[in-house]
Short mmCIF file of C-alpha atoms in Angstrom, two decimals:
data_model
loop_
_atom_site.label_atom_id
_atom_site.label_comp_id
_atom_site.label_asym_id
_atom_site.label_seq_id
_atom_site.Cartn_x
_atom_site.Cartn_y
_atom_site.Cartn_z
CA UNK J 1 -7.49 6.52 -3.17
CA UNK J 2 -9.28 9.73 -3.75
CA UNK J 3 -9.24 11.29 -6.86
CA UNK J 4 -9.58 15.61 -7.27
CA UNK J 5 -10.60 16.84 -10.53
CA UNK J 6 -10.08 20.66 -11.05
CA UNK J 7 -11.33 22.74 -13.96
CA UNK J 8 -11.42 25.02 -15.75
CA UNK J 9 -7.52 24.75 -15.82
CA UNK J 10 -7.31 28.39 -17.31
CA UNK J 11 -9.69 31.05 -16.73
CA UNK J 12 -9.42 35.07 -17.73
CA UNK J 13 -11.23 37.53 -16.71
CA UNK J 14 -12.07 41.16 -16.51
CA UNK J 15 -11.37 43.33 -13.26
CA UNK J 16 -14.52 43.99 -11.28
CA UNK J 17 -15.93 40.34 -12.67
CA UNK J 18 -15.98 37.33 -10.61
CA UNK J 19 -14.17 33.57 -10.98
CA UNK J 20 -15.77 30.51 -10.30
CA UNK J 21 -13.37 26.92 -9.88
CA UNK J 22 -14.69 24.10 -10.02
CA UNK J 23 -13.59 20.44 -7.91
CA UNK J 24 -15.20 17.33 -7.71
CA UNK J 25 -14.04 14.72 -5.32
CA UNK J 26 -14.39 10.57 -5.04
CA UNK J 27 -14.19 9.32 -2.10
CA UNK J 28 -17.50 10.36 0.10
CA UNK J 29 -15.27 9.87 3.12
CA UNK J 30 -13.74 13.71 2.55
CA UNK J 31 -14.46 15.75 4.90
CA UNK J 32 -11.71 18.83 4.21
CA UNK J 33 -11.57 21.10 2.00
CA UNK J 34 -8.70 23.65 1.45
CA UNK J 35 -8.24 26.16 -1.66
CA UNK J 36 -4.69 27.23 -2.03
CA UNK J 37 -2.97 30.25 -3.87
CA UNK J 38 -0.01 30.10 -5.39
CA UNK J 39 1.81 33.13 -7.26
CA UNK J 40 4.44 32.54 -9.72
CA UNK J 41 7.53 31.53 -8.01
CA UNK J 42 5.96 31.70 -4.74
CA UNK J 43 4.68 28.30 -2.28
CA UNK J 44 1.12 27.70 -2.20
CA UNK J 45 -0.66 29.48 0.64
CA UNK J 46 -3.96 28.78 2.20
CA UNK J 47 -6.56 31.33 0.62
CA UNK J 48 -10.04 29.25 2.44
CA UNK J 49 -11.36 26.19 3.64
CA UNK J 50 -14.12 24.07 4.26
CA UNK J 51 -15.43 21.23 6.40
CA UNK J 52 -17.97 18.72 5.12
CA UNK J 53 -20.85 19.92 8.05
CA UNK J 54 -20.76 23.25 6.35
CA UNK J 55 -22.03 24.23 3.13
CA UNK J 56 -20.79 27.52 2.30
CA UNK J 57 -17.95 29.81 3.60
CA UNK J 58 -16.84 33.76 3.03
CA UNK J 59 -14.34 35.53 3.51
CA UNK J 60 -14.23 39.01 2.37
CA UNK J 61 -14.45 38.49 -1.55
CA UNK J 62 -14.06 34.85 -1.35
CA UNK J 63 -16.44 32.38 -0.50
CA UNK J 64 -16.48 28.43 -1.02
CA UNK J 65 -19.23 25.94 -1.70
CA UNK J 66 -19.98 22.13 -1.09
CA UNK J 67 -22.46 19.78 -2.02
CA UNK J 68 -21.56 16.56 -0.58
CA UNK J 69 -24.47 14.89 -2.36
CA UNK J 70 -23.29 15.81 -5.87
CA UNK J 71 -19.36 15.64 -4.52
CA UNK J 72 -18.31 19.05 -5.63
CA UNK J 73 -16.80 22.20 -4.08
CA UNK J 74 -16.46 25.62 -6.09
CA UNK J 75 -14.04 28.22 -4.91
CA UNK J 76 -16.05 32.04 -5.84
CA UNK J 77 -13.93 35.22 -6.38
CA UNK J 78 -16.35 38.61 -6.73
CA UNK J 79 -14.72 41.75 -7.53
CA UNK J 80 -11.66 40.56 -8.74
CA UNK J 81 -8.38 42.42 -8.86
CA UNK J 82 -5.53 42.05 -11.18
CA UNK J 83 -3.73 40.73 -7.82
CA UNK J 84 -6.02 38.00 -7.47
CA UNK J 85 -3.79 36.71 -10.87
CA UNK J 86 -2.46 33.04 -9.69
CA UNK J 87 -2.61 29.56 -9.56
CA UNK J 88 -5.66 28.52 -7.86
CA UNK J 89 -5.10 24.54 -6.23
CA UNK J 90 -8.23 22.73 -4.34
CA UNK J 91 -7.80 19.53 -2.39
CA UNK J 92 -9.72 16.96 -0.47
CA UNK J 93 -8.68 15.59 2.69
CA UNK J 94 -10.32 12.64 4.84
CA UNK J 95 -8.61 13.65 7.84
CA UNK J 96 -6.50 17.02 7.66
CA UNK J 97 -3.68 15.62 9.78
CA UNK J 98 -3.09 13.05 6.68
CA UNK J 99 -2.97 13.40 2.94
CA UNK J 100 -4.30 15.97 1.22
CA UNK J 101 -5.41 15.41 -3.24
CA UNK J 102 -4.77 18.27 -5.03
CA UNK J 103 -6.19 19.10 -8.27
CA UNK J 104 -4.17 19.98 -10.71
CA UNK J 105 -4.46 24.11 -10.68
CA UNK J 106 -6.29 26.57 -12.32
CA UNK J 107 -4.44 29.70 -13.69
CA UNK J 108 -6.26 32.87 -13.27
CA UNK J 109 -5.76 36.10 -14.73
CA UNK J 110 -7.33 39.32 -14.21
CA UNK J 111 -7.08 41.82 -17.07
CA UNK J 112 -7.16 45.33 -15.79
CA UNK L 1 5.82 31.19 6.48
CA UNK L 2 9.28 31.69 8.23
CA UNK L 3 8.83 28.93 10.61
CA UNK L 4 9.58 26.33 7.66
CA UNK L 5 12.48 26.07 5.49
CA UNK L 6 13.92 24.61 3.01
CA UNK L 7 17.36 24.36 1.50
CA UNK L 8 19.29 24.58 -0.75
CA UNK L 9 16.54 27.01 -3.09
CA UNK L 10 17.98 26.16 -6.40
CA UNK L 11 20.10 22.85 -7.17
CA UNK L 12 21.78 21.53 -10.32
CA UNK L 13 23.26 18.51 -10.68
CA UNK L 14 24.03 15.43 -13.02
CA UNK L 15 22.05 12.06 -13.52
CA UNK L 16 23.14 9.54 -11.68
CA UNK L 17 23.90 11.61 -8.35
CA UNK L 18 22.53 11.40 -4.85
CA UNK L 19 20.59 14.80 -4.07
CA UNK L 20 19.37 15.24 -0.51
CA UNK L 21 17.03 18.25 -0.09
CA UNK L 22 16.56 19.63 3.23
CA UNK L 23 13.55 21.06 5.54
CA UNK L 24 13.10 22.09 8.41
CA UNK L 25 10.22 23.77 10.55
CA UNK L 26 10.11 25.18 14.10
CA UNK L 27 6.59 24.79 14.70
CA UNK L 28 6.75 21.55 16.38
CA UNK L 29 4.01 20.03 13.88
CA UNK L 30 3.31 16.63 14.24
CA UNK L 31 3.29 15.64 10.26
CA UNK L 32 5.31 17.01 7.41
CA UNK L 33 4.70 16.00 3.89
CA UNK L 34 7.32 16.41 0.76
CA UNK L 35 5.59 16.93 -2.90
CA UNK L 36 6.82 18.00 -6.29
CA UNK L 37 5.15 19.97 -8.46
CA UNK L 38 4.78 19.89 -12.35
CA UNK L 39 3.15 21.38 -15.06
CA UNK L 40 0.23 19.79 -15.85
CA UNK L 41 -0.15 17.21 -11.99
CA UNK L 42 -0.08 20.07 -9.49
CA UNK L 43 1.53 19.11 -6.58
CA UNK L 44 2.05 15.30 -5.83
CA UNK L 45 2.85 13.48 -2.73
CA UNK L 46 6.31 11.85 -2.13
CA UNK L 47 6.49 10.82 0.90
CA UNK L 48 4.91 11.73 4.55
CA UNK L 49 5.86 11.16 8.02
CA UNK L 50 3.12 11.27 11.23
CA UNK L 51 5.72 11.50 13.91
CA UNK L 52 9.78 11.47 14.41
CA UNK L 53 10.88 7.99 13.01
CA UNK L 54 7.23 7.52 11.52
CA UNK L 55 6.96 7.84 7.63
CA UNK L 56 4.95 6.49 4.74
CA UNK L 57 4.55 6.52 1.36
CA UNK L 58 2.42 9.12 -1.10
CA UNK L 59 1.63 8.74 -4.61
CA UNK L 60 5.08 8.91 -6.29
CA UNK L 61 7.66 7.55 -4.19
CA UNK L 62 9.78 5.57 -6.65
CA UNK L 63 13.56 7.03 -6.68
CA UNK L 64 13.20 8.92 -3.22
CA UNK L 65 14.38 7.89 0.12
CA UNK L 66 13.33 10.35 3.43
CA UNK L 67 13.77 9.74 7.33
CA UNK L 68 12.58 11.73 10.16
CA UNK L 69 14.68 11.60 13.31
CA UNK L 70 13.97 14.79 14.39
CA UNK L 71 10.10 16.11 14.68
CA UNK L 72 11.69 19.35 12.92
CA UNK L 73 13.57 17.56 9.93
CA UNK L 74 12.43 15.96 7.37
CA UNK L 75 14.99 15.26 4.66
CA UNK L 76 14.24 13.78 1.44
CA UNK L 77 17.09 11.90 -0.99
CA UNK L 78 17.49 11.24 -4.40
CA UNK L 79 19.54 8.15 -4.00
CA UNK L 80 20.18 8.34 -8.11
CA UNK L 81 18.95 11.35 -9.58
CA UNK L 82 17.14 11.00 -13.04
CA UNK L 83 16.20 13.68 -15.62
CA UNK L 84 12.21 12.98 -14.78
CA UNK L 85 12.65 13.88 -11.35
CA UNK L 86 13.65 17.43 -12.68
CA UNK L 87 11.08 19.25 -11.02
CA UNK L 88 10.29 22.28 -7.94
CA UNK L 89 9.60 20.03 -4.80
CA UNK L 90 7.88 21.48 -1.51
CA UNK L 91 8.13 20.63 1.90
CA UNK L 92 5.14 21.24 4.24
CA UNK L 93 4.07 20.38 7.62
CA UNK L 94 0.85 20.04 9.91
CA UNK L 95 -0.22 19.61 13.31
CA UNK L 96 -2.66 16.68 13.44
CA UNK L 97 -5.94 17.64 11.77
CA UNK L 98 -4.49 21.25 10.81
CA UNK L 99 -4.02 22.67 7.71
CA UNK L 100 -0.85 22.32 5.70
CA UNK L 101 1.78 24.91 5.53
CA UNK L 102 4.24 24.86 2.65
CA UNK L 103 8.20 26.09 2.21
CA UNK L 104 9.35 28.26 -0.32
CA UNK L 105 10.66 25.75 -2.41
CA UNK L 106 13.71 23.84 -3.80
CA UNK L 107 13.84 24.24 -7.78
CA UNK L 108 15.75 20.91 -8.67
CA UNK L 109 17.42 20.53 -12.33
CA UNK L 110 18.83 17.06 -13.02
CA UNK L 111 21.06 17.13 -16.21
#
């Protein structure tokens, strides 16, 4: 099956900076790519996502990459905010209907 | 968020007992997925289910039990609760080739 590596697993930064996370992926038959959010305490909510005929993606501060070649996807905060503080989860999907693989979270924190 | 639920939030109980968590979502999705979440795996699929009466098995589905007889319930059962499966589980569902939407939660302490 496929296999989502996530890293770093921590990462602190300084508000105003920006946040770069890091996935690689296994199977070359992914073709969906979510990022999730989750606060402490809270359910994971869909923050961005990409498909595998598109190579980058923004959305206000946050913007995702692929590189399907290399097998990677990087989720890119700019301007951060100490309410961008969470757990940060990527996943690969060959079909979004089916399973998604999750990495195993990254825990941001903004210092203000 | 509100159109999936789970229940109960928080549950205690004692190895050795059956534990059936509940969800439920009013969306009509086609697929909904349970996972459990620990520190250190992220979240990690129990058990999924395509359609009412249609389920299969994730990555750790050892010790659970779910059916789907209902496209809006999806129950999932601890026939024999151990101290491993201590853990916060989610419930989320899909329509086919959407994104997944998660519950709020069930935080699950076996003794």
């Amino acid at each position: 099956g496929e296999n989502v590596e996530q890293h770093p697993s921590t990462l602190s930064v300084q508000e105003g900076d920006s946040a770069v996370i890091k996935c690689t992926y296994s199977d070359s038959a992914s073709n969906y790519f979510p990022w999730y959010k989750q606060e402490l305490g809270k359910r994971p909510q869909l923050i961005i996502d990409i498909r595998s005929n598109v190579g980058e993606k923004k959305d206000q501060r946050i913007a995702v990459t692929l590189n399907k070649t290399a097998k990677h996807f990087s989720l890119h905060i700019t301007e951060t905010q100490p309410e961008d503080s969470a757990v940060y989860f990527c996943a690969a999907s060959i079909n979004t209907g089916n399973q998604f693989y999750f990495g195993t979270g990254t825990s941001l924190t903004v210092i203000p | 968020d509100a159109g999936i639920t789970q229940s109960p939030r928080y549950k205690i109980t004692e190895t050795g007992r059956q534990v059936t968590l509940m969800c439920h979502q009013t969306w009509s999705h086609s697929y909904m997925f349970w996972y459990r979440q620990d520190l250190g795996h992220g979240l990690r699929l129990i058990y999924y289910s395509a359609a009412a009466d249609i389920t299969d098995k994730g990555e750790v589905p050892d010790g659970y039990v779910v059916s789907r007889s209902k496209t809006e319930n999806f129950p999932l059962t601890l026939e024999s609760a151990t101290r491993s499966q201590t853990s916060v589980y989610f419930c989320a569902s899909s329509e086919t080739r959407g994104t997944q939407y998660f519950g709020p939660g069930t935080r699950l302490l076996v003794l």
